[in-house]
Short mmCIF file of C-alpha atoms in Angstrom, two decimals:
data_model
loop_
_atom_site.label_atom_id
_atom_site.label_comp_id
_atom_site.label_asym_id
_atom_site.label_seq_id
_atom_site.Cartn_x
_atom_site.Cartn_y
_atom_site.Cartn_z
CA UNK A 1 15.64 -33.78 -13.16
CA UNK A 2 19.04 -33.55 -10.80
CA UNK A 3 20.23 -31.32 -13.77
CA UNK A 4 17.21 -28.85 -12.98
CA UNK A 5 18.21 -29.49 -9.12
CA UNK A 6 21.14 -28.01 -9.34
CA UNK A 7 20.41 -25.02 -11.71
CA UNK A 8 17.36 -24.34 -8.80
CA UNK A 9 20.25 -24.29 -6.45
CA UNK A 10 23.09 -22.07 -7.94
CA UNK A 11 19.91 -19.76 -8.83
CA UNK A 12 18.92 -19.58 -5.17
CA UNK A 13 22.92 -18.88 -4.19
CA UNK A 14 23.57 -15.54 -5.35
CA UNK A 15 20.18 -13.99 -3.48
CA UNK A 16 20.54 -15.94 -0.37
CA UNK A 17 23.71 -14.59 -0.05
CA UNK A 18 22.76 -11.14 -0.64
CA UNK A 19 19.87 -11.52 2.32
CA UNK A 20 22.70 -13.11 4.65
CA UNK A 21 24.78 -10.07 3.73
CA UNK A 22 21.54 -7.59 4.74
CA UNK A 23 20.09 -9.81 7.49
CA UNK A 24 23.67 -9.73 9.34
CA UNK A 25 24.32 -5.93 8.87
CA UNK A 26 21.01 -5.54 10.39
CA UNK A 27 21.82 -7.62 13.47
CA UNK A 28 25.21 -6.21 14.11
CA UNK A 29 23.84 -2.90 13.72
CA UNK A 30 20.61 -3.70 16.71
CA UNK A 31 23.61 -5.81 18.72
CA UNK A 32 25.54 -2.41 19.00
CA UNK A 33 22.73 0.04 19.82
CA UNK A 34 21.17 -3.18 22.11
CA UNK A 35 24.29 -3.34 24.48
CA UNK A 36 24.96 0.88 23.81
CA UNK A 37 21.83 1.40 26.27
CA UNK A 38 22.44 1.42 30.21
CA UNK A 39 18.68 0.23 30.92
CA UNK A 40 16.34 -2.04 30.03
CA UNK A 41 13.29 -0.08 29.33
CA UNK A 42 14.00 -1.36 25.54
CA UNK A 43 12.18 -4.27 26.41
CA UNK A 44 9.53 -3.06 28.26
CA UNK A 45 6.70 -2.55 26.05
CA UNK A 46 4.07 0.12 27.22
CA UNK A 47 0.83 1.54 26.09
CA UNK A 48 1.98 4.24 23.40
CA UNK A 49 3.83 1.48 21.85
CA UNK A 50 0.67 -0.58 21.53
CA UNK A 51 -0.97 1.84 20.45
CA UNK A 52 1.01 2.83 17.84
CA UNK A 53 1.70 -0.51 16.35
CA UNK A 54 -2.55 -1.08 16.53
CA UNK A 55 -2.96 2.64 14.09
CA UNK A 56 0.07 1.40 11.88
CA UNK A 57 -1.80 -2.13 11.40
CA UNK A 58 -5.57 -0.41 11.37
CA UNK A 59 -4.41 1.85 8.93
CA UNK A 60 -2.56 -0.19 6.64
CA UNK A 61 -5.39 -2.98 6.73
CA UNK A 62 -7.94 -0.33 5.85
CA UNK A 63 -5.38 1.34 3.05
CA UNK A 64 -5.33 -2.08 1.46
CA UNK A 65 -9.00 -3.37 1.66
CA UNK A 66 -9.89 -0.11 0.07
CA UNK A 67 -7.00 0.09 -2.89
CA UNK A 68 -7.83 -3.64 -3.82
CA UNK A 69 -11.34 -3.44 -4.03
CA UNK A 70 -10.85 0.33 -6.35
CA UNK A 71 -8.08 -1.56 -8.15
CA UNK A 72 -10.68 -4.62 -8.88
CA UNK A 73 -13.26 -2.17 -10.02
CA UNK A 74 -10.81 0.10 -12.15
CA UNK A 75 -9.48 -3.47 -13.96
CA UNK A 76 -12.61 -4.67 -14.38
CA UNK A 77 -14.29 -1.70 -16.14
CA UNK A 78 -10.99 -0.84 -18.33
CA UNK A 79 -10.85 -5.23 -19.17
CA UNK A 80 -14.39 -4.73 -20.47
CA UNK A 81 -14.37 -1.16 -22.31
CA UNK A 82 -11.70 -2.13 -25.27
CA UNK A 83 -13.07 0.29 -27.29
CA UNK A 84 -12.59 3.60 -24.37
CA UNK A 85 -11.08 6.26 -26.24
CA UNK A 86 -9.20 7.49 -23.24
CA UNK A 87 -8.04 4.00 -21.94
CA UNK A 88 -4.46 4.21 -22.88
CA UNK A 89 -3.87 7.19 -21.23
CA UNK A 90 -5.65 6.50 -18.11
CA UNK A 91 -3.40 3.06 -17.78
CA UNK A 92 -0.62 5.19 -18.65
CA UNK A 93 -1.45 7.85 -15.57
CA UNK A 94 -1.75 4.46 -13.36
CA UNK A 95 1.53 3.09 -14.12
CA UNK A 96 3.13 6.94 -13.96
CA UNK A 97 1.97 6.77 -10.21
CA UNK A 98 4.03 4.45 -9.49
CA UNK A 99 7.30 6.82 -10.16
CA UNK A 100 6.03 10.00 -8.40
CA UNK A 101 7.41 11.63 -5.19
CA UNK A 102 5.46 10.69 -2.28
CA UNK A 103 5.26 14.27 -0.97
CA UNK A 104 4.29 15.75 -4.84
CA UNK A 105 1.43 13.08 -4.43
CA UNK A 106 0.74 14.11 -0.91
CA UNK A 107 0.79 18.64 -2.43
CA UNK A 108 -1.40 17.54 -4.91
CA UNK A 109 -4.13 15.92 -2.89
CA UNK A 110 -3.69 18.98 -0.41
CA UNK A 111 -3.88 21.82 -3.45
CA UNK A 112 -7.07 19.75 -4.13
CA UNK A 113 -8.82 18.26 -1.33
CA UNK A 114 -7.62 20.70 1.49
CA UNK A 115 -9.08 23.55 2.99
CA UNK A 116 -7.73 25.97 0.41
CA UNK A 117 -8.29 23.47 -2.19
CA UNK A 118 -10.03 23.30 -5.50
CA UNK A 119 -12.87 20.96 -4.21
CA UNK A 120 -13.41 23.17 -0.94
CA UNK A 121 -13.33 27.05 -2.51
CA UNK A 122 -15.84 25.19 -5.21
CA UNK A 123 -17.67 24.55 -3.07
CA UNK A 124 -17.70 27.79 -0.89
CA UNK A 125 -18.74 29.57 -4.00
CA UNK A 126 -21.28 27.00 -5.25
CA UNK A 127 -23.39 25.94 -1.86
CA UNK A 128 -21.61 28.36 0.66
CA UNK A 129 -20.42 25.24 2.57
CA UNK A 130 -16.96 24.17 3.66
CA UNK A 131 -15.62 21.06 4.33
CA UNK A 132 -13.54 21.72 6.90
CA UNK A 133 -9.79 19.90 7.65
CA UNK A 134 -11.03 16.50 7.15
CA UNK A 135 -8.36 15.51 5.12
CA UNK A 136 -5.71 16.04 8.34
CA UNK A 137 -6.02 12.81 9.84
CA UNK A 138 -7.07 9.24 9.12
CA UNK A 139 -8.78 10.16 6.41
CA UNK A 140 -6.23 12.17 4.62
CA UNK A 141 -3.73 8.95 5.21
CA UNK A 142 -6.55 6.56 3.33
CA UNK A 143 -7.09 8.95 0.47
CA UNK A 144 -3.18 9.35 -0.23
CA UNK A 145 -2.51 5.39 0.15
CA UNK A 146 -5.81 4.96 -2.07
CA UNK A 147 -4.66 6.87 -4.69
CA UNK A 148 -1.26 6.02 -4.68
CA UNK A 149 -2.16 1.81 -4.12
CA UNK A 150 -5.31 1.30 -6.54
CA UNK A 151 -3.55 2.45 -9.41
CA UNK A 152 -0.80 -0.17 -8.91
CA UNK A 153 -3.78 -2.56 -8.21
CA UNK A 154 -5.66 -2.17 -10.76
CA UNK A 155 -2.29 -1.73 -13.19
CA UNK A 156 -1.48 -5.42 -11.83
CA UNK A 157 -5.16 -6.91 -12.57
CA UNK A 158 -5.73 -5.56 -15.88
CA UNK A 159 -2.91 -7.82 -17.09
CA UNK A 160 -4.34 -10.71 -15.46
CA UNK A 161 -8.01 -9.67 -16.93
CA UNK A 162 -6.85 -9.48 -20.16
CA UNK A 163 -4.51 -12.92 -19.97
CA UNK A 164 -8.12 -14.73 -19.29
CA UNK A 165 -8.63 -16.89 -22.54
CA UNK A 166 -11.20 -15.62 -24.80
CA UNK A 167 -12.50 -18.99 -25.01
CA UNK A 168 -13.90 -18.62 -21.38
CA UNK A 169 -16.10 -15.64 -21.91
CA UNK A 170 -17.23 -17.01 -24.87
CA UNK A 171 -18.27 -20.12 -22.83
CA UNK A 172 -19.91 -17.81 -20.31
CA UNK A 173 -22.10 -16.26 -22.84
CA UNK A 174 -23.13 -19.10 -24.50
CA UNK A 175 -24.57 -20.24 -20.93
CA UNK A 176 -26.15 -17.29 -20.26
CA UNK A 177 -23.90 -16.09 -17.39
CA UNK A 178 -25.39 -12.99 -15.76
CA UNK A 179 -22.07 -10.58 -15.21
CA UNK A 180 -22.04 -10.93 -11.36
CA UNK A 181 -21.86 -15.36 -12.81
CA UNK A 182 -19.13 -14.44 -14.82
CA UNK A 183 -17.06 -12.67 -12.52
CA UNK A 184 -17.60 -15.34 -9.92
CA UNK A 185 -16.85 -18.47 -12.35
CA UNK A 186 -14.87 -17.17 -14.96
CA UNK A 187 -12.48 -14.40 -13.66
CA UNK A 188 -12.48 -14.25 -9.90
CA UNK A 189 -10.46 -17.64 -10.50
CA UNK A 190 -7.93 -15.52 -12.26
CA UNK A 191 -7.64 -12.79 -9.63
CA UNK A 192 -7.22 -15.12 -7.05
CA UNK A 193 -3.66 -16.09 -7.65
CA UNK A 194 -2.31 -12.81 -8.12
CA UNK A 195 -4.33 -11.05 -5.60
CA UNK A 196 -2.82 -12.29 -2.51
CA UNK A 197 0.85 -11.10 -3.30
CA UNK A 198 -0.58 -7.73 -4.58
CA UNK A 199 -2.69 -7.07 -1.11
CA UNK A 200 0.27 -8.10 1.23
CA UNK A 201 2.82 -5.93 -1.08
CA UNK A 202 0.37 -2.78 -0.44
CA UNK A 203 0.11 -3.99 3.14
CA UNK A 204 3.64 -3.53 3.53
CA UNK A 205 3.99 -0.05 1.74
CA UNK A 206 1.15 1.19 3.67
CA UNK A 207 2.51 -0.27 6.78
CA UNK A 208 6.18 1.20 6.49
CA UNK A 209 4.80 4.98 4.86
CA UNK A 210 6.49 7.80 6.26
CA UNK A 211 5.99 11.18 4.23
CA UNK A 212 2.18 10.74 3.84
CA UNK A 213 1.69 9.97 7.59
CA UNK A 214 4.10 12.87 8.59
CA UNK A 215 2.38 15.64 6.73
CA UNK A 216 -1.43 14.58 6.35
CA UNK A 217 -1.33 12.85 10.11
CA UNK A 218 -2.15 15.90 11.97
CA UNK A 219 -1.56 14.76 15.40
CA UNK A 220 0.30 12.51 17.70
CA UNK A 221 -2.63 10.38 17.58
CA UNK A 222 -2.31 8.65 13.87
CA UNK A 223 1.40 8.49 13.84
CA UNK A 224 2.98 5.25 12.41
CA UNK A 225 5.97 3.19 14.09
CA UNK A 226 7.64 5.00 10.83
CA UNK A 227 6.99 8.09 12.49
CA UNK A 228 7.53 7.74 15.70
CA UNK A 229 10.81 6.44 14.93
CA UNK A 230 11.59 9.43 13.24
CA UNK A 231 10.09 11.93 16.19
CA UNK A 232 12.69 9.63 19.00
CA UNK A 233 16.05 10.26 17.26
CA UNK A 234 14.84 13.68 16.00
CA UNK A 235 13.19 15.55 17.99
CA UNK A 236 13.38 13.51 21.67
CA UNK A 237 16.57 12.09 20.80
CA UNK A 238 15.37 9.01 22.54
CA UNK A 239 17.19 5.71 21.39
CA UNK A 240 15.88 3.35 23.45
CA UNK A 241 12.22 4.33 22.36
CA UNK A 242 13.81 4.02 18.41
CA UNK A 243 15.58 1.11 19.04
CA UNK A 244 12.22 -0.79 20.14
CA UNK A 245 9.80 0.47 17.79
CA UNK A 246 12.97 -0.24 15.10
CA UNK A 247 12.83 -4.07 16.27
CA UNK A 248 9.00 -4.55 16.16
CA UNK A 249 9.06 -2.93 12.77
#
């Protein structure tokens, strides 16, 4: 037992030290801009920084309600359908979505979904109707995290789908479980140990996204601390307003 002790401790020693090493660049680097500024309007927090930090959380809450509950869905039909001819290769396009560019994601869902799209001229020619530039905005932001966030989610669950025991289902069909029973009993058990560190590590992509917020935002109005950072030192050259939205990120 003090044998395993110790190994838990030299483990912990090489990554502690490597979050130290981080965590005090990162302070030295706030001291110095901190004590740079001549005023202290870097503490004063006003209403566009409120309401950017309430869009950054709304959006990223809604982002990851939506992926988990597609990722749930996508796992639980590819778990059940063994015998899908195409099943490799669609669990092959969800882990390859994990590796693309950000902004070839974000051209892709424009070249289909936007007003010159595939989806839109289709249906211009079809019903004479167009959508319009709904996907500029807080609904372009949801599709892009969706896409990019269920695949990882359901990726993730479909290994913890299949690690269920055989043995279980079996039980659940010899009782007569109805599937919405067997969920409930038998796998959302399962899903629940894994699910929490999935959501919050969506959370956090969706709360620190840059690219898809800069080009499918539109307008002032759904910008992200990420952004905003960005638009002070850019194009305002405003540190102070950086500096803050820097520390509250």
């Amino acid at each position: 037992m003090l044998k395993e002790v110790k190994r838990l401790k030299f483990s912990l020693l090489p990554g502690g030290f490597v979050s130290l090493l981080l965590l005090g660049f990162a302070f030295i680097l706030f001291f110095i801009l901190f004590f740079s500024q001549d005023d202290t309007s870097i503490t004063q927090l006003d209403a566009r920084v409120f309401s950017l930090l309430k869009f950054t959380l709304y959006q990223a809450f809604l982002s990851t309600i939506i992926s988990v509950l597609v990722g749930i869905s996508l796992a639980w039909s590819l778990a059940h359908q063994s015998d899908f001819k195409g099943r490799s290769l669609l669990v092959a396009l969800f882990s390859s979505s994990l590796v693309l560019p950000t902004l070839i994601v974000v051209f892709g869902i424009i070249a289909v979904l936007g007003r010159n799209g595939w989806v839109n001229q289709l249906s211009i020619y079809l019903f004479d109707h167009s959508f319009g530039s709904y996907l500029y905005g807080l609904g372009g932001i949801l599709v892009a995290h969706v896409y990019l966030n269920a695949s990882f989610a359901s990726r993730s669950l479909l290994h913890v789908f299949e690690s269920i025991p055989k043995e279980k289902y079996k039980l659940a069909k010899s009782l007569n479980f109805t599937t919405f029973e067997r969920f409930i009993y038998v796998e959302w058990p399962a899903l629940r140990t894994t699910l929490l560190s999935i959501a919050s590590t969506i959370f956090l992509l969706c709360f620190t996204s840059f690219a898809i917020v800069l080009v499918l935002g539109g307008s002032p109005a759904y910008n992200t601390l990420e952004v905003a950072i960005y638009e002070a030192v850019k194009l305002d050259f405003d540190i102070n307003m950086a500096l803050k939205l820097a520390l509250i990120q």
